[in-house]
Amino acid sequence: MGREDDSLRPAGKGAHESLYFTYPAFTAPDRAHVLEHEGCRVAIVGAGPVGMFAALTLARFGIASVLFDNKDTFNDGSRAICVQRSSYQALERAGAVQPFIEKAYGWTMGRTFYRGKQILEFEMPHSNSEKYLPMYNIQQQFIEQYLWDAVAASPLIEARWCSEVTGIEDTESGVRLSVQDSNGRYQCAAEWVLAADGARSAIRSMRGLRLKGDNFPGRYVIADVQMDHTYPTIRRALFDSKSNPDKTILIHRQPDNIWRIDYQMPDGQSEEEAFSEDNIRDNVGRILRDIDYQGAWELEWWSIYSANTLALDDYRDGRVIFIGDSAHIVPIFGVRGLNNGLADAENAGWKLARVLKGLSDERLMDSYSPERRGATLDVFENATKSARFMTPPTRGWTLMRDAALSLALDHEWAGAFANPRQMEPFTYTDGGAVLPHMETAGSVKPGAVLPNERLSVDTYLSDLLGNGFSLLVLAEKDPAGLDDLKASLQSLDPDFECITSGHIRARFGAANLSRLHERLGTQPGATLLIRPDGYLAGAWPTCVADVIVAQVTAAFGRKETHRWL
Amino acid sequence: MALNFADLEKVYEDLARTLDRLSPSEREVFLCKLSLLMARDLGDLSRVQAMIQTAQNHLEKV
């Protein structure tokens, strides 16, 4: 989120001198190499978590990319620490989830306190049907490390660190980048550019584009401390506490004994004052005493932020696609900054891979911005409510917030106003990359994420899906023409996978098959098409092969002749 | 029948925006008028009196 100079470490510590993490030191690529390789299919600008995940998603479909980043190491500090279930599923699809499972702390519960008394304990939606918990806490430098390990292991991804993109121009066949590194300048052509260069995106300004939206008043300090504090992984929110009167505090547990203390700046402190090490130590010390922590603690890192709802009008500008913070900045309270960025990367990634492989027309990319911008606007709506509660912008919102908190001390119903509204993935509308649906099959709706279901001790519905599109044929008997249907869909997507009721019954038993029907709200016969990103593309009450093939071909097939073929 | 949370939230937002449009002295009169209107509609003196008690809880700063 922030620039390097927005995040700080204690006096006497180097810029990347952490108590628990060793930052790598990257160097610029070999001069001869960059001059020899003048072009690439996809250039990704920004090797943060979103850029690296986009590269991994393209590699998942066999598409090579080059990552450019002007830094010589990862982003400094823990930054985005909450990774949602849907992001774990995306990481799993890219083959990168395992180290996250081993390191992160999963959680389901939050507690809210007002003037020292607990007024709300909430559980995020969770059940045995889910493979992953609703949320995991892990520092961003571990997120970047684990993604980097996967990037470095991929023969399809080349990373160029210490390499700043200083210019971008459109060409006949795509885009040409001007790059500056410690060895000099050079140019690199690309068919497509994914701009993952963050909140202060240089690509965005070079394209003459601006984020539009609102800023909320109220500044927050986020500080990480290392301490032996014994409290389970539960998000704590403190309103009007002794240690920060009238203001808000959030506390999160992270791996390696690191605790995130996130507090609204006290009144009467300027930004410079609030950001000074003495003040950070003062404020954090007071908060720790307030939560009854008596032991020793070490200050690791701190940063500052305010809540914004800012987005580009269009996430695509010709052959340049904006993913992550370069396209939108969302308030931190909904934990949708990183999670939405990863969803952007996967959405753009699978579509771009299809276009580059000549499987889909370029117009498939037209569905990227409406889908992901729609998700951003949905986040804005919820996060605006959260931000109004966490940092009320005016007297009216302050009075109502204080009234709700005061009532919540005696009345459970009023605690609901303090719910942080952490969100389920957004449901896309049809058109573009969701098939138009006249009729539907059960309670599942095309455009939504396919619900998961546990089919055995260690197998979930999501484990049966293929790398590309998957067709789930839930008919009692294989419908007539199923082999032809499979062959037709295979020709539209070489990664296509078909799963039938027969498979599920044979492998997991009839009881699990009927539980799956119950979970999806489907009747025998229902046929579901799942996209490579786990969203439901289409649902039919019965499997009619020619209808399905016609619809899938119209939405995802190729009609135009590509100029690069 | 109590209002559901979604409706209650609409009231919360409507009140916040209304309070923002009023001056501090207008706010007090407005809230008193609103209380009388709601009390009349509720039609139950003992419940209104209990609410007057409840709303006084936790007003003081710690």
XYZ file of C-alpha atoms in Angstrom:
627
model
C 0.000 0.000 0.000
C 2.558 2.554 1.037
C 5.816 3.806 -0.381
C 9.062 2.737 1.194
C 9.161 5.954 3.194
C 5.669 5.322 4.571
C 6.965 2.408 6.579
C 9.593 2.626 9.251
C 11.678 0.569 11.626
C 13.177 1.558 14.989
C 16.229 3.837 15.121
C 19.462 1.925 14.576
C 17.750 -0.692 12.379
C 18.337 -0.916 8.654
C 15.420 -0.406 6.235
C 14.827 -4.151 5.936
C 16.303 -5.299 9.248
C 13.528 -7.449 10.677
C 13.338 -9.370 13.965
C 12.123 -12.497 12.179
C 12.466 -12.239 8.401
C 15.490 -12.110 6.102
C 14.817 -10.013 3.031
C 16.482 -11.240 -0.160
C 18.780 -8.944 -2.162
C 18.049 -9.090 -5.879
C 20.223 -7.641 -8.629
C 19.453 -6.371 -12.119
C 19.410 -8.970 -14.909
C 22.415 -9.563 -17.118
C 22.826 -6.787 -19.710
C 23.473 -9.127 -22.641
C 20.385 -11.140 -21.769
C 17.960 -8.178 -21.760
C 19.382 -6.890 -25.034
C 19.080 -10.307 -26.673
C 15.496 -10.953 -25.552
C 13.679 -7.994 -27.009
C 10.147 -9.187 -26.558
C 7.788 -11.247 -24.449
C 4.163 -12.298 -24.659
C 3.134 -10.757 -21.335
C 5.025 -8.126 -19.349
C 3.950 -7.811 -15.739
C 4.964 -4.551 -14.095
C 5.313 -4.960 -10.330
C 6.530 -8.135 -8.618
C 4.448 -7.712 -5.481
C 1.986 -10.428 -4.479
C -0.521 -9.523 -7.220
C 2.063 -9.373 -10.021
C 3.722 -12.618 -8.953
C 0.364 -14.354 -8.645
C -0.598 -13.161 -12.142
C 2.645 -14.671 -13.492
C 1.889 -17.968 -11.711
C -1.657 -17.990 -13.107
C -0.386 -17.454 -16.662
C 2.222 -20.193 -16.117
C -0.606 -22.480 -14.933
C -1.880 -22.336 -18.524
C 1.547 -22.534 -20.142
C 1.962 -18.819 -20.884
C 5.388 -17.266 -20.323
C 5.786 -13.822 -18.762
C 8.435 -11.356 -17.649
C 8.078 -9.592 -14.295
C 9.593 -6.118 -13.885
C 10.109 -4.518 -10.465
C 12.093 -1.419 -9.551
C 12.910 -2.716 -6.044
C 15.802 -4.983 -5.094
C 13.776 -6.937 -2.523
C 10.220 -7.587 -1.302
C 7.903 -4.883 0.037
C 8.949 -3.947 3.548
C 6.762 -4.924 6.469
C 3.784 -7.137 7.190
C 1.212 -4.917 5.387
C -1.725 -7.019 4.133
C -2.013 -9.813 6.699
C -5.497 -11.312 6.160
C -5.839 -13.895 3.387
C -9.375 -15.076 2.674
C -10.642 -18.570 1.924
C -11.265 -17.667 -1.725
C -7.630 -16.569 -2.039
C -6.437 -19.891 -0.598
C -8.480 -21.637 -3.260
C -6.863 -19.436 -5.914
C -3.382 -20.099 -4.506
C -4.149 -23.807 -4.557
C -5.153 -23.652 -8.236
C -1.791 -22.017 -8.991
C 0.005 -24.776 -7.061
C 1.283 -22.370 -4.406
C -0.898 -22.913 -1.325
C 1.149 -25.472 0.649
C 3.637 -23.126 2.405
C 0.713 -20.860 3.363
C -1.069 -23.774 5.036
C 2.055 -24.556 7.024
C 2.746 -20.996 8.176
C -0.454 -18.970 8.515
C -2.858 -18.823 11.467
C -6.438 -19.592 10.454
C -9.279 -17.909 12.284
C -13.051 -17.642 12.348
C -13.834 -15.359 15.269
C -13.796 -11.673 16.134
C -14.484 -9.828 19.370
C -15.487 -6.201 19.723
C -15.032 -4.200 22.915
C -16.475 -0.830 23.915
C -14.969 0.991 26.886
C -13.265 -2.229 27.967
C -16.383 -4.433 27.832
C -17.020 -7.059 25.168
C -20.124 -6.132 23.159
C -19.904 -8.565 20.241
C -18.409 -11.922 19.413
C -18.892 -12.904 15.796
C -18.139 -16.059 13.854
C -17.460 -15.870 10.150
C -19.520 -18.290 8.042
C -17.848 -21.684 8.176
C -18.854 -25.350 7.903
C -17.390 -28.805 7.328
C -18.217 -28.405 3.634
C -15.333 -25.958 3.306
C -11.776 -27.017 2.613
C -10.295 -23.843 4.108
C -11.084 -21.556 7.034
C -12.691 -18.188 6.253
C -9.489 -16.256 7.031
C -5.764 -16.713 7.617
C -3.280 -14.285 9.123
C 0.180 -14.162 7.584
C 2.627 -11.318 7.031
C 2.917 -9.971 3.498
C 6.663 -10.675 3.328
C 5.899 -14.383 3.802
C 3.194 -14.119 1.128
C 5.758 -12.581 -1.220
C 8.429 -15.126 -0.223
C 6.175 -18.117 -0.927
C 4.956 -16.681 -4.225
C 8.540 -15.850 -5.152
C 9.644 -19.424 -4.402
C 6.997 -20.638 -6.858
C 7.906 -17.949 -9.427
C 11.616 -18.800 -9.208
C 10.813 -22.498 -9.695
C 8.753 -21.848 -12.829
C 10.595 -22.146 -16.157
C 7.931 -19.883 -17.706
C 8.535 -16.811 -15.545
C 11.483 -14.467 -15.777
C 11.871 -11.846 -13.053
C 13.818 -8.660 -13.646
C 14.463 -6.888 -10.349
C 15.992 -3.402 -9.988
C 14.268 -2.708 -13.319
C 12.088 0.368 -13.604
C 9.621 0.740 -16.440
C 10.038 4.376 -17.492
C 7.962 4.474 -20.651
C 5.108 2.670 -22.370
C 3.807 3.097 -25.910
C 1.298 1.251 -28.053
C 2.557 -0.572 -31.137
C 0.945 -2.555 -33.972
C 1.262 -5.819 -32.089
C 0.930 -4.644 -28.500
C 3.014 -2.421 -26.293
C 6.659 -1.363 -26.061
C 8.180 -0.714 -22.633
C 11.235 1.397 -21.905
C 13.147 -0.080 -19.016
C 15.935 1.390 -16.903
C 18.115 -0.771 -14.696
C 21.520 -0.339 -13.062
C 23.196 -1.469 -16.303
C 21.442 1.042 -18.541
C 18.312 1.478 -20.640
C 16.654 -0.908 -23.031
C 13.306 -1.586 -24.683
C 11.097 -4.608 -24.406
C 8.050 -5.376 -26.548
C 5.072 -7.214 -25.123
C 1.749 -8.346 -26.576
C 0.051 -7.469 -23.296
C 0.969 -5.636 -20.103
C -0.416 -6.401 -16.674
C 0.099 -3.330 -14.489
C 0.523 -4.605 -10.940
C 2.598 -1.672 -9.785
C 0.496 -0.708 -6.813
C -1.373 2.258 -5.385
C 1.024 4.782 -6.914
C 1.183 2.966 -10.257
C 3.630 4.591 -12.666
C 1.988 2.780 -15.590
C -1.343 4.340 -14.618
C 0.112 7.868 -14.710
C 2.049 7.183 -17.922
C -1.271 6.148 -19.509
C -2.804 9.409 -18.258
C -5.348 7.617 -16.058
C -6.514 8.604 -12.602
C -8.224 6.852 -9.728
C -11.561 8.410 -8.787
C -13.500 8.250 -5.543
C -13.485 9.320 -1.916
C -11.066 9.683 0.971
C -12.241 9.128 4.529
C -11.006 11.229 7.445
C -9.195 9.420 10.245
C -5.620 8.222 10.048
C -4.419 4.889 11.331
C -1.031 3.732 12.523
C -0.233 0.060 12.040
C 2.556 -1.201 14.260
C 3.965 -4.715 14.593
C 5.416 -5.862 17.895
C 7.029 -9.159 18.826
C 5.900 -10.511 22.189
C 4.970 -13.710 24.033
C 1.300 -12.843 24.257
C -1.091 -15.719 24.792
C -4.359 -14.908 23.094
C -5.953 -17.074 20.447
C -6.109 -16.007 16.798
C -9.169 -13.799 17.233
C -9.549 -10.370 15.688
C -10.045 -7.799 18.445
C -11.595 -4.377 17.875
C -11.545 -1.867 20.745
C -13.715 1.251 20.663
C -13.240 4.163 23.088
C -10.762 2.276 25.241
C -8.739 3.801 28.085
C -5.617 3.629 25.928
C -7.152 5.434 22.944
C -10.191 7.454 24.119
C -12.943 7.988 21.500
C -10.802 6.154 18.964
C -10.496 2.660 17.548
C -7.898 -0.116 17.891
C -7.591 -3.421 15.980
C -5.369 -6.272 17.166
C -4.372 -9.291 15.055
C -2.099 -12.231 15.798
C 0.503 -13.153 13.172
C 3.042 -15.993 12.943
C 6.440 -15.731 14.683
C 5.018 -14.052 17.821
C 4.211 -10.922 15.867
C 1.134 -8.887 16.814
C -0.449 -6.208 14.684
C -1.556 -3.189 16.702
C -3.618 -1.007 14.418
C -4.833 2.214 16.044
C -6.594 5.357 15.010
C -4.363 8.369 15.651
C -5.228 10.163 18.861
C -6.551 13.724 18.506
C -4.059 16.518 18.816
C -1.149 14.601 17.307
C 0.089 15.689 13.912
C 0.996 13.019 11.404
C 4.715 13.621 12.016
C 4.271 13.373 15.797
C 2.107 10.280 15.600
C 4.637 8.657 13.308
C 7.672 9.299 15.525
C 9.174 6.275 17.230
C 8.699 7.732 20.736
C 5.003 8.256 20.116
C 4.549 4.815 18.558
C 6.209 3.222 21.609
C 4.062 5.341 23.936
C 0.799 4.520 22.205
C 1.579 0.824 21.742
C 2.753 0.479 25.358
C -0.501 2.024 26.593
C -2.577 -0.308 24.392
C -0.677 -3.400 25.580
C -1.251 -2.441 29.232
C -4.919 -1.932 28.359
C -5.207 -5.543 27.102
C -3.398 -6.757 30.245
C -0.121 -7.674 28.604
C 2.627 -7.189 31.207
C 5.644 -8.806 29.506
C 8.423 -7.508 27.327
C 7.851 -6.510 23.701
C 9.969 -5.392 20.803
C 8.898 -2.930 18.151
C 9.338 -4.436 14.671
C 7.877 -2.091 12.064
C 5.176 0.540 11.602
C 3.283 2.317 8.874
C 0.356 4.663 8.413
C -2.802 4.649 6.341
C -6.168 6.272 5.787
C -9.314 4.768 4.292
C -9.944 5.443 0.609
C -12.447 4.178 -1.937
C -10.714 4.904 -5.239
C -10.916 3.086 -8.576
C -10.220 3.474 -12.272
C -13.295 3.886 -14.489
C -12.011 1.037 -16.659
C -9.439 -1.557 -15.579
C -8.366 -2.080 -19.166
C -6.656 0.450 -21.442
C -6.066 -1.263 -24.790
C -3.411 -3.896 -24.219
C -2.733 -2.688 -20.670
C -4.683 -4.353 -17.879
C -4.644 -2.974 -14.360
C -4.695 -5.506 -11.519
C -4.621 -4.915 -7.770
C -3.978 -1.547 -6.117
C -3.084 0.080 -9.458
C -6.787 -0.298 -10.366
C -8.438 0.266 -6.984
C -7.693 1.281 -3.432
C -10.142 -0.050 -0.845
C -10.385 0.647 2.888
C -8.383 -1.806 4.969
C -11.391 -2.755 7.165
C -12.874 -5.235 4.717
C -9.482 -6.946 4.169
C -10.126 -6.803 0.424
C -6.979 -5.060 -0.821
C -4.731 -8.071 -1.326
C -7.610 -10.550 -1.671
C -9.248 -8.553 -4.452
C -5.867 -8.063 -6.100
C -5.310 -11.818 -6.223
C -8.810 -12.293 -7.669
C -8.030 -9.636 -10.322
C -4.826 -11.461 -11.226
C -6.544 -14.819 -11.596
C -9.457 -13.339 -13.557
C -7.165 -11.493 -15.989
C -4.733 -14.420 -16.068
C -6.986 -17.239 -17.247
C -8.737 -15.046 -19.791
C -5.486 -13.666 -21.192
C -4.031 -17.190 -21.394
C -7.016 -18.288 -23.515
C -6.654 -15.286 -25.814
C -2.898 -15.793 -26.201
C -3.382 -19.495 -26.957
C -5.905 -18.609 -29.649
C -8.716 -20.394 -27.792
C -10.820 -17.259 -27.219
C -11.311 -13.997 -29.035
C -9.678 -10.885 -27.618
C -13.131 -9.665 -26.646
C -13.051 -12.150 -23.729
C -10.820 -9.519 -22.094
C -13.781 -7.101 -22.247
C -15.349 -9.060 -19.381
C -12.393 -8.434 -17.056
C -13.148 -4.848 -16.080
C -16.926 -5.212 -15.536
C -16.407 -8.307 -13.372
C -13.554 -7.028 -11.262
C -14.715 -3.401 -11.116
C -18.101 -4.723 -10.019
C -16.342 -6.564 -7.208
C -14.548 -3.341 -6.224
C -17.776 -1.319 -6.110
C -19.346 -4.034 -3.956
C -16.372 -3.767 -1.580
C -16.758 0.021 -1.541
C -20.368 -0.278 -0.426
C -19.546 -2.563 2.498
C -16.233 -0.966 3.388
C -17.851 2.472 3.394
C -20.209 1.248 6.120
C -17.295 -0.229 8.062
C -15.176 2.903 7.653
C -18.096 5.075 8.831
C -18.271 2.941 11.954
C -14.515 2.687 12.566
C -13.751 6.346 11.833
C -17.034 8.310 11.699
C -16.530 11.185 9.249
C -18.958 13.706 10.780
C -20.858 14.556 13.961
C -23.973 12.731 12.754
C -22.154 9.465 12.079
C -20.239 9.832 15.362
C -23.440 10.283 17.380
C -25.110 7.267 15.784
C -21.993 5.105 16.185
C -21.639 6.073 19.851
C -25.353 5.449 20.447
C -25.079 1.960 18.906
C -21.960 1.118 20.953
C -23.538 2.414 24.161
C -26.711 0.385 23.580
C -24.594 -2.662 22.713
C -23.291 -2.783 26.298
C -26.750 -3.998 27.393
C -28.360 -5.155 24.139
C -26.882 -7.860 21.952
C -28.792 -6.728 18.850
C -26.961 -3.407 18.788
C -23.594 -5.208 18.562
C -24.448 -6.106 14.955
C -23.593 -2.529 13.935
C -19.962 -3.296 14.906
C -19.684 -6.331 12.609
C -16.725 -5.768 10.280
C -18.631 -7.140 7.250
C -15.793 -9.221 5.894
C -17.138 -10.297 2.596
C -17.928 -13.321 0.545
C -16.627 -13.266 -3.041
C -18.673 -11.058 -5.374
C -21.215 -12.628 -7.743
C -20.647 -11.650 -11.383
C -23.546 -10.841 -13.671
C -24.110 -12.654 -16.930
C -22.826 -11.568 -20.269
C -19.135 -11.718 -21.014
C -17.706 -14.598 -19.048
C -20.915 -15.844 -17.382
C -23.369 -17.601 -19.692
C -26.794 -16.002 -20.042
C -29.256 -18.134 -18.112
C -32.957 -18.407 -18.837
C -33.451 -21.211 -16.367
C -31.188 -22.291 -13.580
C -30.412 -25.492 -11.732
C -31.125 -25.396 -8.021
C -29.859 -22.749 -5.644
C -26.516 -22.263 -7.380
C -26.396 -19.158 -9.502
C -24.117 -18.658 -12.511
C -21.620 -15.898 -11.716
C -21.170 -17.050 -8.108
C -18.265 -19.049 -6.735
C -19.081 -22.782 -6.866
C -19.810 -23.890 -3.279
C -17.450 -26.532 -1.982
C -18.443 -29.865 -0.400
C -16.526 -32.501 1.491
C -16.736 -35.876 -0.267
C -14.350 -37.936 1.875
C -11.944 -37.405 4.774
C -9.521 -35.513 2.581
C -11.298 -34.893 -0.726
C -13.469 -31.924 -1.604
C -15.508 -31.089 -4.693
C -12.877 -28.471 -5.599
C -10.232 -31.245 -5.751
C -12.106 -32.922 -8.610
C -12.063 -29.857 -10.850
C -9.598 -29.586 -13.734
C -7.075 -26.857 -14.514
C -9.352 -25.303 -17.110
C -13.139 -25.409 -17.454
C -14.912 -28.285 -15.686
C -18.331 -29.754 -16.417
C -20.165 -31.323 -13.508
C -22.825 -33.662 -14.940
C -25.090 -34.638 -12.048
C -27.386 -36.960 -14.031
C -28.386 -40.364 -12.632
C -27.198 -42.025 -15.846
C -24.672 -40.565 -18.268
C -26.806 -38.577 -20.743
C -26.887 -39.519 -24.421
C -24.094 -37.921 -26.418
C -21.893 -37.266 -23.373
C -18.769 -38.431 -25.218
C -19.447 -36.032 -28.092
C -20.099 -33.236 -25.613
C -16.805 -33.943 -23.865
C -14.946 -33.980 -27.189
C -16.513 -30.668 -28.255
C -15.623 -28.987 -24.957
C -12.129 -30.506 -25.086
C -11.597 -28.785 -28.430
C -12.603 -25.471 -26.828
C -10.282 -26.035 -23.862
C -7.454 -28.598 -23.797
C -7.511 -28.448 -19.972
C -11.220 -29.368 -19.906
C -12.364 -31.871 -17.263
C -15.689 -33.706 -16.958
C -16.994 -35.059 -13.647
C -20.158 -37.173 -13.579
C -22.492 -38.483 -10.892
C -21.182 -41.904 -11.832
C -17.614 -40.895 -10.840
C -18.747 -39.378 -7.586
C -20.977 -42.344 -6.647
C -18.235 -44.861 -7.460
C -15.528 -42.990 -5.558
C -17.398 -41.508 -2.615
C -20.716 -43.400 -2.378
C -24.361 -42.498 -2.989
C -24.720 -40.715 0.367
C -22.029 -38.199 -0.504
C -23.562 -37.656 -3.925
C -26.912 -36.779 -2.393
C -25.178 -34.493 0.134
C -23.570 -32.733 -2.817
C -27.005 -32.258 -4.413
C -28.234 -30.852 -1.115
C -25.319 -28.433 -0.853
C -25.752 -27.198 -4.439
C -29.535 -27.263 -4.232
C -29.601 -29.330 -7.425
C -31.839 -32.138 -8.666
C -30.452 -35.182 -10.507
C -29.826 -34.128 -14.105
C -28.358 -30.742 -13.245
C -25.239 -29.836 -15.197
C -22.820 -27.131 -14.090
C -19.965 -25.483 -15.968
C -17.185 -24.178 -13.726
C -14.632 -21.603 -14.925
C -10.879 -21.948 -14.350
C -11.203 -19.468 -11.449
C -13.802 -21.541 -9.575
C -16.773 -19.379 -10.581
C -19.871 -20.980 -12.018
C -20.110 -20.088 -15.713
C -23.419 -21.815 -16.399
C -26.008 -24.166 -14.918
C -28.618 -26.252 -16.728
C -31.396 -28.371 -15.162
C -30.640 -31.137 -17.678
C -27.626 -31.955 -19.780
C -28.592 -31.078 -23.367
C -25.314 -31.356 -25.264
C -25.992 -29.078 -28.244
C -27.366 -26.283 -26.049
C -24.289 -26.403 -23.824
C -21.807 -26.525 -26.706
C -23.540 -23.638 -28.490
C -23.535 -21.449 -25.381
C -19.950 -22.236 -24.404
C -18.724 -21.668 -27.964
C -20.539 -18.340 -28.200
C -19.038 -17.076 -24.938
C -15.576 -18.594 -24.923
C -14.892 -19.920 -28.431
C -12.966 -18.227 -31.207
C -14.605 -16.534 -34.165
C -12.093 -13.902 -35.251
C -8.747 -14.628 -36.886
C -5.951 -13.517 -34.651
C -3.259 -11.375 -36.109
C -0.515 -13.247 -34.246
C -1.494 -16.640 -35.605
C -42.371 -6.885 16.117
C -38.848 -5.519 16.295
C -37.314 -4.097 13.125
C -34.926 -6.457 11.359
C -31.260 -5.468 11.255
C -31.298 -4.342 7.629
C -34.164 -1.922 8.322
C -32.575 -0.793 11.566
C -29.434 -0.013 9.643
C -31.456 2.137 7.223
C -32.771 4.085 10.225
C -29.188 4.436 11.542
C -27.985 5.866 8.230
C -31.001 8.121 7.759
C -30.531 9.541 11.267
C -26.774 10.064 10.788
C -27.401 12.039 7.590
C -30.264 14.012 9.178
C -28.168 14.891 12.243
C -25.439 16.153 9.920
C -27.866 18.552 8.272
C -28.931 20.097 11.604
C -27.190 22.573 13.870
C -26.269 21.354 17.398
C -29.273 23.075 19.008
C -31.646 21.819 16.299
C -30.369 18.267 16.894
C -31.633 18.181 20.486
C -35.096 19.446 19.570
C -35.219 17.095 16.601
C -34.374 14.042 18.765
C -37.013 15.066 21.358
C -39.667 15.471 18.652
C -38.726 12.132 17.174
C -38.982 10.493 20.616
C -42.479 11.910 21.164
C -43.626 10.806 17.712
C -42.306 7.290 18.297
C -43.747 7.120 21.839
C -47.181 8.110 20.602
C -47.043 5.465 17.877
C -45.786 2.798 20.276
C -48.874 3.360 22.444
C -47.455 1.789 25.610
C -46.503 4.146 28.465
C -44.635 1.593 30.580
C -42.442 0.507 27.649
C -41.648 4.115 26.780
C -40.716 4.794 30.407
C -38.485 1.698 30.471
C -36.760 2.926 27.304
C -36.185 6.335 28.861
C -34.372 4.503 31.649
C -32.427 2.208 29.282
C -31.213 5.041 27.080
C -29.640 6.713 30.120
C -27.293 3.795 30.743
C -23.567 4.228 30.002
C -23.789 7.897 29.070
C -20.921 8.854 31.379
C -17.333 8.494 30.188
C -15.256 5.846 31.960
